[in-house]
Coordinates of C-alpha atoms (C1' of nucleotides) in Angstrom, one line a residue:
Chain A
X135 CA 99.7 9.1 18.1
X136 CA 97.7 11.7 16.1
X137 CA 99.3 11.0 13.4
X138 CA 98.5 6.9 13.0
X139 CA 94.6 7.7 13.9
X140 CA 94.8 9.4 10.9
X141 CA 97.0 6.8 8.6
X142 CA 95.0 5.1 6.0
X143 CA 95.5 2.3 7.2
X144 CA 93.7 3.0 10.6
X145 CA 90.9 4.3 8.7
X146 CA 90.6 1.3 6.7
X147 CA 91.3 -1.6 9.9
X148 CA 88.7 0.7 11.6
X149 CA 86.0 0.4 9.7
X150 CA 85.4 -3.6 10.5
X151 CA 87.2 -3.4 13.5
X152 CA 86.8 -1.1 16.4
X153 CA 90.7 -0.9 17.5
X154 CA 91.8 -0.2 21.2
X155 CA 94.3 2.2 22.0
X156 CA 97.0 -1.0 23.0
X157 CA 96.2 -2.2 19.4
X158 CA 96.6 1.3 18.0
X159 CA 100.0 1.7 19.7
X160 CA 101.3 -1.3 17.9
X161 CA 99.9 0.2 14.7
X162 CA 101.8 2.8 15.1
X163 CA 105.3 0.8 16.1
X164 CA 104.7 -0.7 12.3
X165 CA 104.4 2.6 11.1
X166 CA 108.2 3.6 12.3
X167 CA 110.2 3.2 9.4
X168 CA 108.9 6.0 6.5
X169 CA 110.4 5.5 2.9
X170 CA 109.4 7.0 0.0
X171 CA 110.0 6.3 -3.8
X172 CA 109.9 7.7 -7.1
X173 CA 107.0 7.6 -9.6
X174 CA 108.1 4.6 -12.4
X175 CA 111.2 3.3 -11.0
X176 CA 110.2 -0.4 -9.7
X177 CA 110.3 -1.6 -6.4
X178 CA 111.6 -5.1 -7.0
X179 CA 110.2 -7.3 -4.9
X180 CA 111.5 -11.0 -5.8
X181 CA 109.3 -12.8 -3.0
X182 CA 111.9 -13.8 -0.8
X183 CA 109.9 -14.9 2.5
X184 CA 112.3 -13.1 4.6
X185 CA 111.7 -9.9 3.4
X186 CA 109.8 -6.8 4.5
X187 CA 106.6 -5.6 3.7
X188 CA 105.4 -2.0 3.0
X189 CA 102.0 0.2 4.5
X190 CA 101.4 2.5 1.7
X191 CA 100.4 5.4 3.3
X192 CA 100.5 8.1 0.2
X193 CA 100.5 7.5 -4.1
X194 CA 99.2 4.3 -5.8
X195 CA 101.3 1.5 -6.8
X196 CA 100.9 -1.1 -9.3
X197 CA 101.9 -5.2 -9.1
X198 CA 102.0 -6.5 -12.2
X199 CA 103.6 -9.4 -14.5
X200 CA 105.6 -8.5 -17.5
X201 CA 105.0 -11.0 -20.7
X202 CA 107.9 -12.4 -22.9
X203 CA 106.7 -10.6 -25.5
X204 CA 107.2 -7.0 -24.1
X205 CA 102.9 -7.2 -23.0
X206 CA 102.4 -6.9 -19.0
X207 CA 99.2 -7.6 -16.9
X208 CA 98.8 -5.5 -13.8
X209 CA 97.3 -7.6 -11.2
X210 CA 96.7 -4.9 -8.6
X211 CA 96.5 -1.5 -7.5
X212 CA 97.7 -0.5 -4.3
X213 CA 96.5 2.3 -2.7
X214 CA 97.0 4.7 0.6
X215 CA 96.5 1.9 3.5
X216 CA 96.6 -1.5 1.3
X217 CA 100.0 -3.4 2.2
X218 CA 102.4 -4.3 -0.3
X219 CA 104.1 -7.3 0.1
X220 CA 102.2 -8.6 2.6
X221 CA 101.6 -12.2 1.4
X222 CA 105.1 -12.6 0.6
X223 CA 105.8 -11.9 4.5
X224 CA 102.8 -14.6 5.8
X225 CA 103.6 -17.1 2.5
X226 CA 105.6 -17.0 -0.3
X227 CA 104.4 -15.1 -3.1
X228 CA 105.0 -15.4 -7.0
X229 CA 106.6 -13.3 -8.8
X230 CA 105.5 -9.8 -9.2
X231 CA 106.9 -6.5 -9.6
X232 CA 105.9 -2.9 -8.1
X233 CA 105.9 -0.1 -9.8
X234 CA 104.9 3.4 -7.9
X235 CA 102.3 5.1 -10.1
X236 CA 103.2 8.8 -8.1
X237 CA 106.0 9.1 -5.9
X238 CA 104.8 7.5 -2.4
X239 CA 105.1 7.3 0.8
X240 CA 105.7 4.0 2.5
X241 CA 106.5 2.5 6.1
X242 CA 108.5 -0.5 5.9
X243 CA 107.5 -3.3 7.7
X244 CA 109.7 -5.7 8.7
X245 CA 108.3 -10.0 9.2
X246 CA 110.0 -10.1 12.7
X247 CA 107.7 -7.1 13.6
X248 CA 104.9 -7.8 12.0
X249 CA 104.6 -11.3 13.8
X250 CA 105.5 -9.2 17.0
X251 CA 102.3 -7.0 16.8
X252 CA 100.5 -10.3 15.9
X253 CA 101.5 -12.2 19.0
X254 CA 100.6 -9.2 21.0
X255 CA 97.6 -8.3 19.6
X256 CA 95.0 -10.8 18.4
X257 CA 92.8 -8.2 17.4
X258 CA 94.9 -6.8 15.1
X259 CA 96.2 -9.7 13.6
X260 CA 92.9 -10.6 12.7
X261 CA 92.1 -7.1 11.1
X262 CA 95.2 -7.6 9.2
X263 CA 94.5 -11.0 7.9
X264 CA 91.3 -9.4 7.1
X265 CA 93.0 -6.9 4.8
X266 CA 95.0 -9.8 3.1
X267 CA 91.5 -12.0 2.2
X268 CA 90.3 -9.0 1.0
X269 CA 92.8 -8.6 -1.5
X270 CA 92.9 -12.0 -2.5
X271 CA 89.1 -11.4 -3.3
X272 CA 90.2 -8.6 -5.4
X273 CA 92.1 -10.9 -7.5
X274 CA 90.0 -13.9 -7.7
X275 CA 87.6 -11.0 -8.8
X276 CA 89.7 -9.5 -11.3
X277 CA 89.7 -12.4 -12.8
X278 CA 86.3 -13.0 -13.2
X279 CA 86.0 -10.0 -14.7
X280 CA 88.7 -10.4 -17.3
X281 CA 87.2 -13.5 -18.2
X282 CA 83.8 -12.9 -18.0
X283 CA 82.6 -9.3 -18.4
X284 CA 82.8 -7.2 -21.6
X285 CA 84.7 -4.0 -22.2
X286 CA 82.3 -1.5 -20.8
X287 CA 81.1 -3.9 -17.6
X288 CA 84.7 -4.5 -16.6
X289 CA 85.6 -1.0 -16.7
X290 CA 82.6 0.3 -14.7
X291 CA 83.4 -2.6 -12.2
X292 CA 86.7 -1.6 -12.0
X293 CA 85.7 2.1 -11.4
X294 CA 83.4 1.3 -8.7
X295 CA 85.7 -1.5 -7.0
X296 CA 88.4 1.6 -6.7
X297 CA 86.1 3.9 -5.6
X298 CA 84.6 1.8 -2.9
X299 CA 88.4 1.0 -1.7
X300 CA 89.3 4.7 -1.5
X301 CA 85.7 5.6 -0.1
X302 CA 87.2 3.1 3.0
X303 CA 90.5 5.8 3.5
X304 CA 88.3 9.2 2.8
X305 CA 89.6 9.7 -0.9
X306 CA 86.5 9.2 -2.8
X307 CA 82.8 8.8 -2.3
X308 CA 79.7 8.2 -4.8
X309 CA 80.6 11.4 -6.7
X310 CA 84.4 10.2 -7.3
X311 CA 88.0 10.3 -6.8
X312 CA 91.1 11.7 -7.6
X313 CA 92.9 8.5 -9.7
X314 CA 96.5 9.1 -11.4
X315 CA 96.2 6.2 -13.8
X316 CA 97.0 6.6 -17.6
X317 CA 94.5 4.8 -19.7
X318 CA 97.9 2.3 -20.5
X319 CA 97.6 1.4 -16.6
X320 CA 93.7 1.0 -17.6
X321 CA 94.7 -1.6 -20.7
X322 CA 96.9 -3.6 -18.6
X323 CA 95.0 -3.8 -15.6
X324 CA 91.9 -4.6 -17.4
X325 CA 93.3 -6.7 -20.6
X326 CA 92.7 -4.3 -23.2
X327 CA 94.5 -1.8 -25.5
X328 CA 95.0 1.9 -24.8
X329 CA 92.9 2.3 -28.0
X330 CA 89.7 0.5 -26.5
X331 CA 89.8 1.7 -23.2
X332 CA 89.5 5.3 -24.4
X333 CA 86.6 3.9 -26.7
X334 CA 85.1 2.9 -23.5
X335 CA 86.1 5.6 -21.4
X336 CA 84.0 8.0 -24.4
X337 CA 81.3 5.5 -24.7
X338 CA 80.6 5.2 -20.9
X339 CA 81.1 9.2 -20.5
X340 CA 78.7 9.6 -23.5
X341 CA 75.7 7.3 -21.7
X342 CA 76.1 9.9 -18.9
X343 CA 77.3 7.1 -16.4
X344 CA 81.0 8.3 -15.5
X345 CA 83.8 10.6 -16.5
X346 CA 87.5 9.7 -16.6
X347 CA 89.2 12.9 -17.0
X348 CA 92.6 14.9 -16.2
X349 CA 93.1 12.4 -12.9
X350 CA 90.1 12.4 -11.7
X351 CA 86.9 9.8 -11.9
X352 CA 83.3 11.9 -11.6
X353 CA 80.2 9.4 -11.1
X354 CA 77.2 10.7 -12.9
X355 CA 75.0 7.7 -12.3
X356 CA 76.3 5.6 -9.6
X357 CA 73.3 3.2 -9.5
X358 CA 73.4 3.0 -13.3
X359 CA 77.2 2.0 -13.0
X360 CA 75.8 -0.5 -10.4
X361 CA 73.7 -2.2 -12.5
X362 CA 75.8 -2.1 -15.7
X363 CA 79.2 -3.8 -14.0
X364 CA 76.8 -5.8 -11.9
X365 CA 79.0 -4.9 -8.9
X366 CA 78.4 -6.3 -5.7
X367 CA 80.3 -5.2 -3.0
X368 CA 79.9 -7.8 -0.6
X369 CA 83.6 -9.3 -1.7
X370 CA 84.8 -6.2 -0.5
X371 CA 83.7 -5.5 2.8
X372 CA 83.0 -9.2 3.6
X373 CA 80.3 -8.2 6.9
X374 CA 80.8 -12.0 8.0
X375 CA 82.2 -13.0 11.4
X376 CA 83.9 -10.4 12.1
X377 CA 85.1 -8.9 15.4
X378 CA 82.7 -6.1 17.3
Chain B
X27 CA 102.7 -45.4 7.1
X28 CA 102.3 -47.1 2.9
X29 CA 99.5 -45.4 2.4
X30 CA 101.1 -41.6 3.1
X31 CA 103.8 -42.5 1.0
X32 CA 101.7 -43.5 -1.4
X33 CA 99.7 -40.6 -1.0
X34 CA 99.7 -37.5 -4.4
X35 CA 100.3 -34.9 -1.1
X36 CA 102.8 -36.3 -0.4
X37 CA 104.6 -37.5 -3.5
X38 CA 104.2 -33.7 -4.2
X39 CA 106.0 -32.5 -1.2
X40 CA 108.6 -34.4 -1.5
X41 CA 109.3 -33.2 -5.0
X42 CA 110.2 -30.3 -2.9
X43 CA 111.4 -30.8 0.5
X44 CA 112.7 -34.1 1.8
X45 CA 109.8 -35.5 5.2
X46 CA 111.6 -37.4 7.3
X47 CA 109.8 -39.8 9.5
X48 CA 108.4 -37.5 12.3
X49 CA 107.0 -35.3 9.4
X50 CA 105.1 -38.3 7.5
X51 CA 103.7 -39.4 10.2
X52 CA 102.2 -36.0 10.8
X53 CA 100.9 -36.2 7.0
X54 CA 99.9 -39.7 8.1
X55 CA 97.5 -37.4 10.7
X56 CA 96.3 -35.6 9.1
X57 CA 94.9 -37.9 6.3
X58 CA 92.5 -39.3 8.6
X59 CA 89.2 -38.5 8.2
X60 CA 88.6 -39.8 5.0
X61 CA 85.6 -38.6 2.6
X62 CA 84.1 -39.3 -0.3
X63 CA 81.8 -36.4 -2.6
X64 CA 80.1 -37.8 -5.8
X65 CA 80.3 -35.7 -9.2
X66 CA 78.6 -32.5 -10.0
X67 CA 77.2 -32.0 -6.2
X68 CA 79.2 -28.4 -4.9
X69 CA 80.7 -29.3 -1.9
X70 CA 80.1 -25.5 -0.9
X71 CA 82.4 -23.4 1.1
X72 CA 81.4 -20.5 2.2
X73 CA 85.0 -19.4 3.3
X74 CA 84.5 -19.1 7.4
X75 CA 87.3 -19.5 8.5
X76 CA 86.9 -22.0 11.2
X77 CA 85.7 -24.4 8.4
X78 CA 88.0 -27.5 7.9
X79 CA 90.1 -27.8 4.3
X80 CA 90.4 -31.1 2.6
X81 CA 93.3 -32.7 1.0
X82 CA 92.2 -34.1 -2.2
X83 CA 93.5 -37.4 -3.0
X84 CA 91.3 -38.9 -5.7
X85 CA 89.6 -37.1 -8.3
X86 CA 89.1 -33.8 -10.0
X87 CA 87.5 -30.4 -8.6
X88 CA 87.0 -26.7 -9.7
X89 CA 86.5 -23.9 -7.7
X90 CA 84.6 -21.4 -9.9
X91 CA 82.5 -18.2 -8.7
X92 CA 79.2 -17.8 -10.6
X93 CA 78.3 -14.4 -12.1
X94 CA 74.4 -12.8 -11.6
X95 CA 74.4 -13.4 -15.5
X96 CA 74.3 -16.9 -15.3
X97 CA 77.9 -17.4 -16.8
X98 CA 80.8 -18.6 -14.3
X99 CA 84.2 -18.4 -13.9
X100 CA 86.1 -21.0 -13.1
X101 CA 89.1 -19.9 -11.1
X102 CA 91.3 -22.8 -10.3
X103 CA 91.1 -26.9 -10.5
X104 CA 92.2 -28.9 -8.2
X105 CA 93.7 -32.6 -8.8
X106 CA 95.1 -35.1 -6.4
X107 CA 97.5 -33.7 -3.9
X108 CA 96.4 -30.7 -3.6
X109 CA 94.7 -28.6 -0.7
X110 CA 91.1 -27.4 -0.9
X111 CA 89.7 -24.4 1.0
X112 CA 93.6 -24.4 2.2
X113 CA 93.4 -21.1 2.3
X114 CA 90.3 -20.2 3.9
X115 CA 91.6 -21.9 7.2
X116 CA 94.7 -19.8 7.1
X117 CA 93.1 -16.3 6.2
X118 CA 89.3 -15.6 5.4
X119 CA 88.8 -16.4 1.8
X120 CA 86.5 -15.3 -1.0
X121 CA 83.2 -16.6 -1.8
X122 CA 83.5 -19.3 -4.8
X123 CA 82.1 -22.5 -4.7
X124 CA 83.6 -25.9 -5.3
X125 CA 82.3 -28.5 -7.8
X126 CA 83.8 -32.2 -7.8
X127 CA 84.4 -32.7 -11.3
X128 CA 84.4 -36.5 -10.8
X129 CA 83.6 -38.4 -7.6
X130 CA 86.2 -37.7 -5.5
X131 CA 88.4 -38.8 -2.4
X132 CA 89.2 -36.5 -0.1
X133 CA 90.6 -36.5 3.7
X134 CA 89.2 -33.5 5.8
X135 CA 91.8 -31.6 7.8
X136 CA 90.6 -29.6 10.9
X137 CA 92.2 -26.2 11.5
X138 CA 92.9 -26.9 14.5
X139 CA 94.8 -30.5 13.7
X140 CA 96.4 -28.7 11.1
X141 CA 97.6 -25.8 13.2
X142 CA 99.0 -28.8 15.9
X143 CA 100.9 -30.3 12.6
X144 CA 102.7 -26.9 11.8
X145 CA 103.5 -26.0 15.2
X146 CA 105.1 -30.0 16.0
X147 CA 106.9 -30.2 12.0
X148 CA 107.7 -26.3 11.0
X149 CA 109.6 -28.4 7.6
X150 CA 105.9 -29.4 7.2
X151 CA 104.5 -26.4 7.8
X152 CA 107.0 -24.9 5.5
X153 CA 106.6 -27.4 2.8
X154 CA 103.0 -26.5 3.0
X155 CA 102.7 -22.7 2.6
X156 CA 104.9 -23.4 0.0
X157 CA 102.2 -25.3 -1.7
X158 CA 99.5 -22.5 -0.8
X159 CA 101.9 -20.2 -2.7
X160 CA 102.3 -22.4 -5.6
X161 CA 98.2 -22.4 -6.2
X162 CA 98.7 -18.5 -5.6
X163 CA 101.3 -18.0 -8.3
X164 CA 98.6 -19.9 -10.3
X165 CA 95.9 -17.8 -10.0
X166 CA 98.3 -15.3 -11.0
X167 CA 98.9 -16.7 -14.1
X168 CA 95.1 -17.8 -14.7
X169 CA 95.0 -13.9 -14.8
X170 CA 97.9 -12.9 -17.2
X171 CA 96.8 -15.8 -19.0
X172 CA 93.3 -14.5 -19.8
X173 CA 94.4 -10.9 -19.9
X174 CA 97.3 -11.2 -22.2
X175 CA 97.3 -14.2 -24.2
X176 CA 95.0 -15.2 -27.0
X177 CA 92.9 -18.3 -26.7
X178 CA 95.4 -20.8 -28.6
X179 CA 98.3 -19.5 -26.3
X180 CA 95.5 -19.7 -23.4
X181 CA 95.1 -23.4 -23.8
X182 CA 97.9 -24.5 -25.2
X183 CA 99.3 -22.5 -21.2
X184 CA 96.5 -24.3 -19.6
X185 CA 97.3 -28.0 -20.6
X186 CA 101.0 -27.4 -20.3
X187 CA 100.5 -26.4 -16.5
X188 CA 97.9 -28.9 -16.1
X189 CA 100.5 -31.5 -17.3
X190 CA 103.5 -30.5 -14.4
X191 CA 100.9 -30.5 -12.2
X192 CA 99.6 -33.8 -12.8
X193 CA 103.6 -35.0 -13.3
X194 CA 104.4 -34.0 -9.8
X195 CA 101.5 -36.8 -8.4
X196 CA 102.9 -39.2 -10.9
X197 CA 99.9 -38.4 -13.1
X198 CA 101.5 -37.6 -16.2
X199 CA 104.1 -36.6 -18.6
X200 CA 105.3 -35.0 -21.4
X201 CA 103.7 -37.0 -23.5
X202 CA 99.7 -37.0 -21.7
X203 CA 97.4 -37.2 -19.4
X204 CA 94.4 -38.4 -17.9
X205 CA 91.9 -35.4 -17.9
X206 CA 88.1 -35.7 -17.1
X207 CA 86.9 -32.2 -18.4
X208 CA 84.0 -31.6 -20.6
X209 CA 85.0 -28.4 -23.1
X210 CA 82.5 -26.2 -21.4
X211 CA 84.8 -26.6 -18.0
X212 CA 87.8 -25.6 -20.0
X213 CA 85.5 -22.6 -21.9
X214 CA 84.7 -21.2 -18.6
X215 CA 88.2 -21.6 -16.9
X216 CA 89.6 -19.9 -19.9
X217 CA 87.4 -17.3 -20.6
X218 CA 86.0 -18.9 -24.0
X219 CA 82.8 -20.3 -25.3
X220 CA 82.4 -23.5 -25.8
X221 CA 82.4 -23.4 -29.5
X222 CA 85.4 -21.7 -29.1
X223 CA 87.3 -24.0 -27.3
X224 CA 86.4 -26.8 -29.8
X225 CA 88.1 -25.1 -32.8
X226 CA 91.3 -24.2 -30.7
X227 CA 91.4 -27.7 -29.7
X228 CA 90.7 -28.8 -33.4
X229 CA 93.7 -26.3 -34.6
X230 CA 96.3 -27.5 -32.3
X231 CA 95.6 -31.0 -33.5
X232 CA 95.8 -30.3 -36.4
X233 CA 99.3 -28.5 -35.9
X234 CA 100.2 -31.5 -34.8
X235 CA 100.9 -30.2 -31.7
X236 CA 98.2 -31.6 -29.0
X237 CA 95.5 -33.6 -28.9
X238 CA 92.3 -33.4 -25.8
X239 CA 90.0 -36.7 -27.0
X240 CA 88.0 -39.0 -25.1
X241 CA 89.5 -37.8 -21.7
X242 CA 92.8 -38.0 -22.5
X243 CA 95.4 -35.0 -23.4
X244 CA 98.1 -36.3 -25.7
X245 CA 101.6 -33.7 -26.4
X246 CA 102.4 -34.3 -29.4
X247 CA 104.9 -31.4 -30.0
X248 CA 105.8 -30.9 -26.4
X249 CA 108.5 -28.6 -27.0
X250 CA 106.1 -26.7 -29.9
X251 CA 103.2 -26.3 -27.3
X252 CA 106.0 -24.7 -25.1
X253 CA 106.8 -21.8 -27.9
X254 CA 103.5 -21.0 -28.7
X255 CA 102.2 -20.6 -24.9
X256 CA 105.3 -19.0 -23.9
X257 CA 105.2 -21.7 -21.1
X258 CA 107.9 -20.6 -18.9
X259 CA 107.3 -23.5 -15.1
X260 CA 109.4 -21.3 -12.9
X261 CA 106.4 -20.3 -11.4
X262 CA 105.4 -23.5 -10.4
X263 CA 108.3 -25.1 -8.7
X264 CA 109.5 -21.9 -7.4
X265 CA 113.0 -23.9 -7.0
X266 CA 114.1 -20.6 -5.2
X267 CA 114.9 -20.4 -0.9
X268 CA 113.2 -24.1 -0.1
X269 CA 114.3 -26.7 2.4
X270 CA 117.5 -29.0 1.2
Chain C
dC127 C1' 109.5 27.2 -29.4
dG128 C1' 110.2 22.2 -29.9
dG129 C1' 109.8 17.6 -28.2
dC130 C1' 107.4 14.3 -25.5
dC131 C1' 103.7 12.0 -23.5
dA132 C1' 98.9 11.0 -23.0
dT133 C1' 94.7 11.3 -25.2
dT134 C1' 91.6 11.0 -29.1
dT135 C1' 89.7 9.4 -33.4
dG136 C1' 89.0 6.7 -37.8
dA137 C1' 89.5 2.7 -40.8
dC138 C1' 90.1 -1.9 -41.1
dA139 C1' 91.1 -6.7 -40.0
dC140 C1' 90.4 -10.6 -37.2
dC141 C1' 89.6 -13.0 -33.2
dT142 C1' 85.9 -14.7 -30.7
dG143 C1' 80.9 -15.2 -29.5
dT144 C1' 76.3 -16.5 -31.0
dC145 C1' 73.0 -19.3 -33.3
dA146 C1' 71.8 -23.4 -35.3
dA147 C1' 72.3 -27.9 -36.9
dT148 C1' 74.5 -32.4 -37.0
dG149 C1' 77.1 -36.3 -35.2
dT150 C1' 78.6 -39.5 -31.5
dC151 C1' 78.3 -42.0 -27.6
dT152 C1' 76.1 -43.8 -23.4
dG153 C1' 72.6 -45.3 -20.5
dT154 C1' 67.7 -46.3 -20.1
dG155 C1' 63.5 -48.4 -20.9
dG156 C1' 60.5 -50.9 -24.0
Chain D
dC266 C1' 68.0 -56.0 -29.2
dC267 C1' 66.3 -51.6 -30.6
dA268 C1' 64.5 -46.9 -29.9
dC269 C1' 65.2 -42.9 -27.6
dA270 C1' 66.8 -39.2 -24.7
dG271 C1' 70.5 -36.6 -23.1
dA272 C1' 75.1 -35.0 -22.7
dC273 C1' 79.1 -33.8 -25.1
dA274 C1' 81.6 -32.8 -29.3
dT275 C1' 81.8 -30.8 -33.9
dT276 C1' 81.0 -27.8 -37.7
dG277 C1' 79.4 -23.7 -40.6
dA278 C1' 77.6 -19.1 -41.2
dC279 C1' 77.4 -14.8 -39.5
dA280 C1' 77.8 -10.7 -36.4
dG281 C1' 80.2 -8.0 -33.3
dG282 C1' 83.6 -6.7 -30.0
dT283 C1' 88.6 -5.6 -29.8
dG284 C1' 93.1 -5.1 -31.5
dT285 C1' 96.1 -2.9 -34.7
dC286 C1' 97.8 0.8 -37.5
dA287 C1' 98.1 5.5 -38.4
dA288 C1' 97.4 10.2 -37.7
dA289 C1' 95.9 14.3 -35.3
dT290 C1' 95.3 16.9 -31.1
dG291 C1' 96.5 18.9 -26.8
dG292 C1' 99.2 19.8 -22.6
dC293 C1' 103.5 20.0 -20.2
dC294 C1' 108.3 21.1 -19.6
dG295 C1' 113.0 22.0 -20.9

DNA sequence: CGGCCATTTGACACCTGTCAATGTCTGTGG
DNA sequence: CCACAGACATTGACAGGTGTCAAATGGCCG
């Protein structure tokens, strides 16, 4: 049991919602089935309803879209206790593909399961669903960012929207966070080229805001970030009606 | 029972699944309450989830989230047939706010008649997340679209999936459609200024390939529009696992 | 040591935004 | 019926943000 009080994704769930040792337990039943994969190599994932879902509980991953013409536009990170797959269980889901950034460590989930520990436990369906909204805000998000915020806004937004989820699971805070993206993960994420995110990248290091160097994101002026990205984090932890 | 069958929800999911009577009548339920918004006035939804969706069945809408800036982004448009705040009854959703483009005609579905309809018609149900996964995949492609594509490609994209949409409801074709945006709603779906949008729509005219004039969109060079955008509809019919 | 990959930098082109002015149409009020 | 205001569309000039191309640097690993 010591070991899912200190999964990610328990850290994460527990932070909006205090969880009971019943719920716990069927936390940990998801958590049975450990995979790992390799850095690069994709793990297809056509959308088929029927299929599992994953709890990544070590490395990042990446969804993303490949272009006809060879370009590709990440649409997500993943990271240690986001689900992957998870709206392709509850709905169908487009198609995407995931690629592990680092080699990772997953626990397959399978739908039968899953709408087990929701049946059971109420509570932690609704932390789960939670999780899901949350991510759909990311996107909806990411979008507006792409389409609305210049170079330098949407990379200090997307600095500070990773740290804040990694803050969530203890790998990060307001002074940084290890991050194993190359700035190509940056330019496709963001919609830029490797050429201007490094431009930015200097530029932003150069005001004294942040520094993106050898893995690892150091916040020399949080609040300035703040106020350059105009970030508001109220998409990401949503305080609303939520359970006490 | 004409009505429903007359209804854009329904012409649209039976482009995908064959209803049989029990399941019309269920539509038949749940077009019920019957509403009406006038243009321009946000019909705001703050995304609790025990708020009631509508099902839009006259009339335009965008959902758009506003940036502290002033500027917004319009995420998605919603024409007849398709669900509105569908999404924040089944999960929590994010914060944007919904604008009638036009006055509108809308029926308002209660989560908790809508819950009754899935758990008394799962083919309906079914036919139903399907469409919530459809307007997924589209925000998904917003995304790419605005990432990876330039802005003729952008709206040359845009119109092309605005067209299959509107030709599932019986609204259009390949060679037009009725369309009620100003140039500043297409600027700040796509990402553009207004200016901007002008001269892309003046350039594909003049290639002969499209033409957006007095509320109308006319294809001209269907299959030409297709190339340039890359336009590839598998992700909006999704014609994958679905009910025979 | 020799590749390979990620990063870094500069020069240059061009796509797109901004500013400003004009044109068109519609509805309103005189 | 005409004058006018307001919303939307259109156009030109110009500036600036980003992409592209090319080359150099540096670290890592076989």
């Amino acid at each position: 049991m010591k070991t899912i009080e200190n999964s990610p994704l328990t850290q994460k769930l527990s932070a909006f919602v205090a969880l009971s040792e019943v719920e716990l337990a069927a936390l940990e039943r998801l958590h049975q089935r450990r995979r790992s994969f390799v850095a690069g190599r994709d793990m297809v994932h056509q959308g088929q309803s029927a299929q599992a879902a994953y709890i990544l509980s070590k490395g990042w991953v990446c969804s993303y879209k490949l272009q006809p013409d060879g370009t590709r536009q990440i649409v997500d990170f993943q990271v240690p206790g986001d689900f992957l797959g998870l709206r392709s269980v509850l709905l169908r889901t487009s198609d995407h593909s995931f690629e592990p950034i680092v080699d990772i460590e997953a626990a397959e989930v399978l739908t039968v399961d899953l709408l087990d520990a929701f049946a059971q436990t109420p509570r932690l369906a609704t932390a789960i669903l939670w999780a899901a909204s949350r991510d759909e805000a990311m996107v909806v998000e990411h979008l507006v960012g792409i389409g609305r915020r210049d170079a330098d806004a949407r990379m200090a937004h997307f600095l500070l929207e990773l740290g804040s989820r990694l803050a969530l699971v203890g790998m990060g805070g307001k002074e940084g966070f290890e991050c194993p993206l190359t700035q190509y993960h940056l330019a496709d994420a963001l919609g830029l080229s490797a050429v201007h995110v490094n431009r930015v990248l200097r530029q932003l290091r150069e005001c004294g805001l942040v520094t993106f160097r050898d893995s690892h994101v150091t916040f020399h002026d949080y609040q300035g970030l703040v106020t350059l990205a105009e970030f508001d984090a109220t998409y990401l932890d949503q305080t609303g009606p939520l359970l006490k």
